[in-house]
Coordinates of C-alpha atoms in Angstrom, one line a residue:
M89 CA 0.1 0.2 -0.2
I90 CA 3.1 2.2 0.7
I91 CA 4.2 2.6 -3.1
P92 CA 0.6 3.3 -4.6
A93 CA 0.5 6.1 -1.8
I94 CA 3.4 7.5 -2.9
I95 CA 2.9 7.5 -7.1
S96 CA -0.8 8.8 -5.9
A97 CA 1.1 11.8 -4.2
V98 CA 3.6 12.2 -7.2
V99 CA 0.8 12.2 -9.6
V100 CA -1.7 14.3 -7.7
S101 CA 1.6 16.7 -7.2
L102 CA 2.3 16.9 -10.9
F103 CA -1.5 17.5 -11.9
I104 CA -1.6 20.9 -9.5
G105 CA 1.6 21.8 -10.7
R106 CA 0.2 21.7 -14.5
W107 CA -2.8 23.3 -13.1
T108 CA -1.2 26.1 -11.6
F109 CA 1.6 26.9 -13.9
G110 CA 0.2 26.2 -17.2
R111 CA 2.9 23.6 -18.3
W112 CA 4.7 19.8 -17.5
I113 CA 8.0 21.9 -16.6
N114 CA 7.9 23.5 -13.1
H115 CA 9.3 23.2 -9.2
I116 CA 6.6 21.1 -8.2
A117 CA 7.5 18.3 -10.5
F118 CA 11.2 19.0 -9.7
Y119 CA 10.1 18.1 -6.4
S120 CA 8.0 15.7 -6.7
I121 CA 9.3 13.2 -9.0
P122 CA 13.0 12.9 -7.3
W123 CA 10.5 11.9 -3.7
G124 CA 8.7 10.0 -5.5
F125 CA 11.4 7.8 -6.9
T126 CA 13.8 7.4 -4.0
L127 CA 10.8 6.7 -1.5
V128 CA 9.6 4.0 -3.7
L129 CA 13.3 2.9 -4.6
F130 CA 13.3 2.5 -0.8
H131 CA 10.2 0.6 -0.3
S132 CA 10.9 -1.5 -3.3
G133 CA 11.8 -4.4 -1.1
L134 CA 16.2 -4.1 -3.4
I135 CA 17.7 -3.4 -0.4
R136 CA 15.6 -4.8 3.0
Y137 CA 16.3 -1.3 4.9
F138 CA 14.5 -0.3 8.5
P139 CA 10.9 0.5 8.2
L140 CA 10.6 4.6 8.5
G141 CA 9.4 5.1 11.5
D142 CA 6.5 7.6 12.1
E143 CA 8.2 10.9 13.0
A144 CA 9.9 10.6 9.7
W145 CA 7.1 10.0 7.5
M146 CA 5.6 13.3 9.7
L147 CA 8.5 15.4 8.3
I148 CA 8.5 13.7 4.6
I149 CA 4.9 14.8 4.4
F150 CA 5.3 18.7 6.3
A151 CA 7.5 19.2 3.7
W152 CA 5.9 18.3 1.4
L153 CA 3.0 20.0 2.1
A154 CA 4.9 23.2 3.0
F155 CA 6.5 23.4 -0.7
L156 CA 3.4 22.5 -1.9
A157 CA 2.1 25.5 -0.2
G158 CA 5.0 27.6 -1.1
S159 CA 5.0 27.2 -4.3
L160 CA 0.6 28.2 -4.6
T161 CA 1.0 31.4 -2.4
I162 CA 2.2 33.9 -5.4
P163 CA -0.2 32.2 -8.2
A164 CA -3.5 32.2 -4.9
A165 CA -2.0 36.0 -4.8
R166 CA -2.3 36.7 -8.1
F167 CA -5.6 34.9 -8.9
S168 CA -6.9 37.0 -6.2
T169 CA -6.1 40.4 -7.4
S170 CA -7.3 38.9 -11.7
R171 CA -3.4 39.6 -12.3
T172 CA -2.0 36.2 -15.1
I173 CA 0.9 36.5 -17.2
P174 CA 0.5 39.5 -19.9
P175 CA -0.8 38.0 -22.6
S176 CA 1.8 40.3 -24.9
S177 CA 4.6 38.9 -22.8
S178 CA 5.2 36.5 -25.9
K179 CA 6.4 39.7 -28.1
R180 CA 9.3 39.8 -25.3
F181 CA 10.5 36.6 -25.9
I182 CA 13.9 36.2 -27.3
E183 CA 14.6 35.0 -31.1
I184 CA 16.6 32.1 -31.3
N185 CA 19.7 33.6 -33.4
E186 CA 23.2 32.9 -32.7
S187 CA 24.1 36.1 -33.0
T188 CA 22.1 37.8 -30.7
L189 CA 23.3 35.4 -28.5
R190 CA 27.2 36.2 -29.0
P191 CA 27.3 38.1 -24.8
L192 CA 25.8 35.0 -23.7
Y193 CA 28.4 32.6 -25.6
S194 CA 31.2 35.1 -25.0
A195 CA 30.7 35.0 -21.3
M196 CA 30.7 31.1 -21.7
W197 CA 34.1 31.3 -23.0
I198 CA 35.7 33.2 -20.3
L199 CA 34.6 31.0 -18.0
N200 CA 35.2 28.1 -19.7
I201 CA 39.0 28.9 -19.9
V202 CA 38.7 29.3 -15.6
L203 CA 38.0 26.5 -15.7
I204 CA 40.7 24.8 -18.1
I205 CA 43.1 26.5 -16.0
H206 CA 42.1 25.5 -13.1
T207 CA 41.4 21.6 -14.4
V208 CA 44.6 21.6 -15.3
Y209 CA 46.3 23.0 -12.7
E210 CA 44.4 20.4 -10.2
V211 CA 45.3 17.5 -12.7
L212 CA 49.0 17.8 -12.4
N213 CA 48.2 18.7 -8.6
V214 CA 46.9 15.2 -8.4
I215 CA 49.5 13.7 -10.4
R216 CA 52.1 15.1 -8.1
L217 CA 50.3 13.8 -5.2
M218 CA 50.0 10.0 -6.5
G219 CA 54.0 9.9 -7.1
G220 CA 54.2 11.4 -10.8
D221 CA 52.2 8.7 -12.0
P222 CA 48.7 9.0 -13.9
A223 CA 48.1 5.5 -13.4
N224 CA 48.0 5.7 -9.5
I225 CA 44.8 7.9 -9.7
V226 CA 43.3 4.5 -10.8
A227 CA 44.9 2.0 -8.9
L228 CA 45.3 4.3 -5.5
A229 CA 41.1 6.1 -6.8
N230 CA 40.4 4.7 -2.7
V231 CA 43.1 6.4 -1.0
L232 CA 42.5 9.5 -3.0
Y233 CA 39.3 9.8 -1.7
N234 CA 39.7 8.9 1.7
I235 CA 42.2 11.9 1.9
R236 CA 39.5 14.0 0.4
V237 CA 37.1 13.0 3.0
K238 CA 39.4 13.6 5.9
E239 CA 41.2 16.4 5.0
G240 CA 41.0 17.7 1.6
I241 CA 43.6 17.1 -1.0
P242 CA 46.6 18.9 -0.7
G243 CA 47.6 21.9 -2.6
S244 CA 44.1 22.0 -4.0
I245 CA 42.1 25.4 -4.8
P246 CA 38.7 25.1 -3.2
Y247 CA 35.4 26.7 -4.3
I248 CA 36.8 27.6 -7.9
G249 CA 36.6 24.5 -9.8
Q250 CA 32.7 24.2 -8.6
L251 CA 32.6 27.7 -11.1
V252 CA 30.9 24.4 -13.7
F253 CA 28.1 24.7 -11.7
L254 CA 27.3 28.2 -13.6
G255 CA 28.9 26.9 -16.9
A256 CA 26.4 24.6 -16.7
V257 CA 24.1 26.7 -16.1
L258 CA 25.0 29.0 -18.8
S259 CA 25.4 25.7 -20.7
G260 CA 21.9 25.2 -20.1
I261 CA 20.4 28.2 -21.9
Y262 CA 22.2 28.2 -24.5
T263 CA 22.2 24.8 -25.7
S264 CA 17.9 25.3 -25.3
S265 CA 17.7 28.3 -27.1
V266 CA 20.1 27.8 -30.1
G267 CA 18.9 23.7 -30.5
R268 CA 22.6 22.3 -30.7
I269 CA 25.0 21.4 -28.1
R270 CA 28.3 23.7 -29.2
L271 CA 32.1 23.3 -28.0
A272 CA 31.9 26.2 -25.1
A273 CA 28.8 24.6 -23.8
F274 CA 30.3 21.0 -24.4
I275 CA 33.6 21.9 -21.6
P276 CA 31.7 21.9 -18.5
F277 CA 30.7 18.6 -18.8
V278 CA 34.5 17.3 -19.5
I279 CA 35.3 19.7 -16.9
A280 CA 33.0 18.0 -14.2
V281 CA 33.7 14.5 -16.0
V282 CA 37.6 15.3 -14.7
T283 CA 37.4 16.7 -11.2
S284 CA 34.8 13.3 -11.1
F285 CA 37.8 11.5 -11.4
I286 CA 40.3 12.8 -9.5
Q287 CA 38.3 13.5 -6.9
V288 CA 36.8 10.2 -6.4
V289 CA 33.2 11.8 -6.5
R290 CA 30.0 11.3 -8.0
A291 CA 27.7 13.9 -6.8
L292 CA 29.2 16.7 -8.8
A293 CA 28.5 15.3 -12.1
L294 CA 25.0 14.7 -10.6
I295 CA 24.8 18.4 -10.0
V296 CA 26.3 19.1 -13.5
V297 CA 23.2 17.5 -15.5
V298 CA 20.4 18.5 -12.7
L299 CA 21.7 22.2 -13.1
F300 CA 21.8 22.0 -17.1
I301 CA 18.0 20.5 -17.2
C302 CA 16.8 23.0 -14.9
A303 CA 18.1 25.7 -17.4
Y304 CA 18.0 24.4 -20.6
F305 CA 14.1 23.4 -19.9
L306 CA 13.6 26.6 -17.9
N307 CA 14.6 28.3 -21.2
R308 CA 12.2 27.4 -23.1
M309 CA 10.0 29.7 -21.2
R310 CA 11.1 32.5 -22.8
T311 CA 12.0 31.7 -26.2
E312 CA 10.0 30.9 -29.6
E313 CA 11.1 29.1 -32.9
N314 CA 9.8 29.5 -36.4
L315 CA 7.0 26.1 -36.4
R316 CA 8.8 25.1 -39.6
N317 CA 12.4 24.5 -37.7
A318 CA 9.8 23.2 -34.7
V319 CA 10.4 19.0 -35.1
K320 CA 13.8 19.2 -36.0
S321 CA 14.9 21.9 -33.6
A322 CA 13.2 19.6 -30.9
L323 CA 14.8 16.5 -31.8
K324 CA 18.5 18.1 -31.7
R325 CA 17.4 19.1 -28.2
F326 CA 16.2 15.6 -26.9
L327 CA 19.5 14.1 -28.6
A328 CA 21.6 16.7 -26.5
V329 CA 19.7 15.9 -23.5
V330 CA 19.9 12.4 -24.2
F331 CA 24.1 12.6 -24.8
L332 CA 24.3 14.5 -21.7
L333 CA 22.4 11.9 -19.7
A334 CA 24.5 8.9 -21.3
L335 CA 27.4 11.0 -19.7
L336 CA 26.5 11.3 -16.5
V337 CA 25.7 7.7 -16.4
V338 CA 29.2 6.9 -17.7
T339 CA 30.8 9.2 -15.3
V340 CA 29.0 7.8 -12.3
E341 CA 30.0 4.2 -13.1
V342 CA 33.6 4.9 -13.9
V343 CA 34.4 6.6 -10.2
R344 CA 32.4 3.5 -9.1
S345 CA 34.8 1.2 -10.6
T346 CA 37.7 3.0 -9.4
R347 CA 36.8 3.9 -6.0
G348 CA 36.3 0.3 -5.6
L349 CA 32.8 0.9 -3.7
Y350 CA 31.7 -2.1 -1.7
E351 CA 29.3 -4.2 -3.7
R352 CA 27.7 -6.5 -0.3
F353 CA 25.7 -4.7 2.3
S354 CA 23.4 -5.9 4.7
G355 CA 19.7 -6.1 3.4
Q356 CA 20.3 -7.0 0.2
S357 CA 17.7 -8.7 -1.7
G358 CA 18.1 -11.8 -3.8
A359 CA 17.6 -9.4 -6.9
L360 CA 20.1 -7.0 -5.6
K361 CA 22.6 -9.9 -5.2
G362 CA 21.5 -11.1 -8.8
L363 CA 22.6 -8.1 -10.4
R364 CA 26.0 -7.9 -9.0
K365 CA 26.8 -11.3 -9.8
E366 CA 26.0 -9.8 -13.7
Q367 CA 28.0 -7.1 -13.1
T368 CA 25.4 -5.2 -14.8
A369 CA 27.1 -1.7 -15.5
F370 CA 25.5 1.2 -13.6
I371 CA 23.0 -0.6 -11.9
S372 CA 24.4 -2.1 -9.4
P373 CA 24.0 -2.7 -5.5
S374 CA 25.8 0.4 -4.7
I375 CA 23.4 2.9 -7.1
V376 CA 20.9 1.6 -5.9
M377 CA 21.8 2.8 -2.3
Y378 CA 23.1 5.5 -3.4
F379 CA 19.7 7.1 -4.4
S380 CA 17.5 5.5 -1.6
V381 CA 19.6 4.6 1.7
H382 CA 18.8 8.5 2.6
N383 CA 15.1 8.5 4.0
G384 CA 16.8 5.1 6.3
V385 CA 19.5 8.3 7.2
L386 CA 17.2 10.4 7.9
D387 CA 14.9 7.8 10.2
Q388 CA 17.7 6.9 12.0
Y389 CA 18.6 10.4 12.9
L390 CA 15.7 11.0 14.1
K391 CA 15.6 7.8 16.6
E392 CA 18.7 8.1 17.9
D393 CA 19.1 11.7 18.6
V394 CA 21.9 12.3 18.5
E395 CA 23.0 14.7 16.6
H396 CA 23.5 18.6 18.1
V397 CA 24.5 21.5 16.0
V398 CA 24.9 24.7 15.9
W399 CA 22.1 26.8 14.6
G400 CA 22.4 26.9 10.9
R401 CA 25.6 24.4 10.6
Y402 CA 23.8 22.8 6.7
T403 CA 21.8 25.3 5.3
F404 CA 24.9 28.3 6.2
A405 CA 28.4 26.2 5.9
P406 CA 30.1 28.2 4.1
V407 CA 29.0 31.4 5.8
W408 CA 30.1 29.4 9.3
R409 CA 33.5 28.5 7.3
V410 CA 34.4 32.1 6.2
L411 CA 33.6 33.5 9.6
S412 CA 36.2 30.9 11.1
K413 CA 39.0 32.3 8.6
L414 CA 38.2 35.6 10.5
G415 CA 39.0 34.0 14.1
F416 CA 35.6 32.8 15.0
D417 CA 35.0 29.3 16.1
T418 CA 32.4 28.5 13.8
Y419 CA 34.4 25.9 11.5
V420 CA 32.4 23.1 10.3
G421 CA 33.4 20.4 8.3
F422 CA 32.6 20.0 4.3
Y423 CA 31.3 16.5 5.1
Q424 CA 28.2 15.3 7.8
N425 CA 30.7 13.0 10.5
W426 CA 27.8 11.1 11.6
F427 CA 26.7 7.7 10.1
Y428 CA 24.3 6.0 11.2
N429 CA 23.2 2.4 10.2
T430 CA 19.9 1.7 7.5
P431 CA 21.5 -1.4 8.3
V432 CA 23.5 -0.1 4.9
P433 CA 26.2 2.9 6.5
A434 CA 25.4 6.5 5.6
N435 CA 25.2 10.1 6.4
T436 CA 23.3 11.4 4.2
G437 CA 20.0 12.2 5.2
T438 CA 18.1 14.4 2.7
Y439 CA 17.7 17.9 3.1
I440 CA 15.0 16.9 5.9
R441 CA 17.8 15.7 8.0
E442 CA 19.6 18.9 7.7
I443 CA 17.2 22.1 8.3
H444 CA 15.9 19.7 11.1
A445 CA 19.3 19.4 12.6
D446 CA 19.6 23.3 11.6
F447 CA 16.6 24.9 12.6
G448 CA 14.3 22.1 14.4
V449 CA 10.8 20.4 13.0
S450 CA 9.6 24.4 12.3
G451 CA 12.6 24.5 9.8
V452 CA 11.2 21.6 8.1
V453 CA 7.8 23.9 7.6
L454 CA 9.2 27.3 7.1
V455 CA 12.2 26.4 4.5
P456 CA 10.3 24.5 2.3
Y457 CA 7.6 26.7 2.5
I458 CA 10.3 29.8 1.7
L459 CA 11.8 27.6 -1.2
G460 CA 8.5 27.5 -3.0
L461 CA 8.1 31.0 -2.4
L462 CA 10.8 32.2 -4.2
C463 CA 10.8 29.6 -6.8
S464 CA 7.3 31.2 -8.0
R465 CA 8.2 34.3 -7.5
Y466 CA 11.0 33.7 -9.8
W467 CA 9.2 31.7 -12.5
Y468 CA 6.9 34.3 -12.6
R469 CA 9.9 36.5 -13.6
V470 CA 11.4 34.6 -16.2
I471 CA 8.4 34.4 -17.7
E472 CA 7.4 38.2 -17.6
A473 CA 10.9 39.8 -17.4
N474 CA 12.8 37.6 -19.3
K475 CA 15.8 38.1 -18.6
I476 CA 19.0 36.5 -18.1
L477 CA 19.4 36.7 -14.7
D478 CA 16.1 36.2 -13.4
L479 CA 16.5 32.7 -15.1
T480 CA 20.3 32.5 -13.3
I481 CA 18.4 32.6 -10.0
L482 CA 15.8 30.1 -10.9
T483 CA 18.0 27.6 -12.0
H484 CA 20.0 27.4 -9.1
L485 CA 16.3 27.2 -6.8
Y486 CA 15.7 24.7 -8.7
S487 CA 18.7 22.9 -8.0
I488 CA 18.4 22.8 -4.3
V489 CA 14.6 21.4 -5.5
A490 CA 15.7 19.2 -7.3
M491 CA 18.7 17.9 -5.3
S492 CA 16.2 18.0 -1.9
W493 CA 16.2 13.9 -1.7
F494 CA 19.8 13.9 -1.4
V495 CA 20.9 16.8 0.6
M496 CA 20.6 20.4 1.5
L497 CA 22.7 22.1 -1.7
T498 CA 23.5 25.5 -0.2
Q499 CA 26.1 24.0 2.6
L500 CA 28.5 23.7 -0.5
G501 CA 30.3 26.6 -1.0
G502 CA 30.7 26.1 -4.7
W503 CA 26.9 26.9 -5.2
Y504 CA 27.0 30.6 -3.3
L505 CA 30.2 31.3 -5.2
S506 CA 28.0 29.9 -8.5
L507 CA 24.6 32.2 -7.3
I508 CA 27.2 35.1 -6.5
V509 CA 29.1 35.2 -10.1
G510 CA 26.3 34.0 -12.3
I511 CA 24.8 37.2 -10.6
V512 CA 26.9 39.9 -12.2
V513 CA 28.4 37.8 -15.0
S514 CA 24.2 37.7 -16.4
R515 CA 23.8 41.4 -15.5
A516 CA 26.4 41.8 -17.8
V517 CA 24.7 39.5 -20.4
D518 CA 21.3 41.2 -19.8
R519 CA 23.1 45.0 -20.7
K520 CA 24.6 43.8 -23.6
L521 CA 21.3 42.2 -25.1
L522 CA 19.8 44.5 -24.2
H523 CA 21.7 47.3 -25.6
A524 CA 21.6 44.5 -28.8
K525 CA 17.7 44.8 -29.4
L526 CA 17.3 48.3 -28.8
N527 CA 20.4 48.6 -31.9
N528 CA 18.3 46.1 -34.4
P529 CA 15.6 48.8 -35.7
A530 CA 12.9 45.4 -36.3
D531 CA 13.0 45.1 -32.3
R532 CA 13.2 48.5 -31.6
L533 CA 10.1 49.4 -33.3
G534 CA 8.4 46.0 -31.3
L535 CA 9.6 47.5 -28.1
Q536 CA 8.2 50.7 -29.2
G537 CA 4.7 49.2 -29.6
H538 CA 4.9 47.2 -27.0
S539 CA 5.2 50.6 -24.7
Q540 CA 2.0 51.6 -25.9

């Protein structure tokens, strides 16, 4: 009965989102689908997890409903004042034209050059750390992983490499606009693959793909194209997304195999053991565990009640680290120190575990509500104002929503850096795009007609 109930909740949420926002791609969908998938996988029996307790279910439901309430607040307020999306807003949609997107293209290349230089340095630094032999990165991947988790990779430059998050956002916008993957849009994924490999981490590539997909589909709300080319363009976009998802699958599998992840653990079902024996690529016991264990960690965290942290320890972790560098005793680690037996040991327990540790039960209601509120606010701004700035902010908010089944993404300093730099870059690009539009006689007449 649990799985049908979860699926029903997802379906109802999807139709609420479709009815409210007029399209299937919205933040309610980005929240409901990942949560539904992980909860179904948790209860599928592939791994015999300890059953979720009443408190865990209560918080999951409270957070889900709070996010829905926050998402619906602004649409309800607009409806009460008879304010809808202006019919003429479609006239402000950008035309799919690579020449008009040249400022965005230039910004992508500047960011790519920074990322390439940083990645080359990081690769050489890891090779040096591994004794000067590149083959040791594979042979000693598990050692490298332990070094990174416990003390960080010596000589590594923090945060800069996570500007690849912004690279993914700009790539998604550009690819969605022109309908094909240019080299400038592909480089961030190469950077993500290389970084995932040398740091022996899977989450980075997953976040990059999530950001790209969010930017890609959100940008479709502010672009238009000739109907004659619509089918051809849609096919190209579909192939582009499939290619990048395949790249993610390959990256995850390579990291899994080189890291030497243990594929035998407590609670495995016979079906999961069969996957291990068959050595099926990607779908392995560790992958199933990776996408399902976090609900179990949340449950055990609540039952054991041993984790007491400073206010905002996870949500505002980068802020506490900055203050610690200024002499305050506020340093918090980059990783969760508490592991819980589910019976599979793990340390990430969804964003609910982290906002509950930060703010208590009230935070589990308030934070999702505010998150939904902000998503709706910027969703309408993207539709009406047609600025890359708003799209950049909304994409970063969507990444929190889409990754909420895993962690609270704001604990990553790279997320803040990507957002701040993204705001600066997007403002500059928007100004240049507006300037180019005003200098185009046809566009200028269109703007004047709209103002009248």
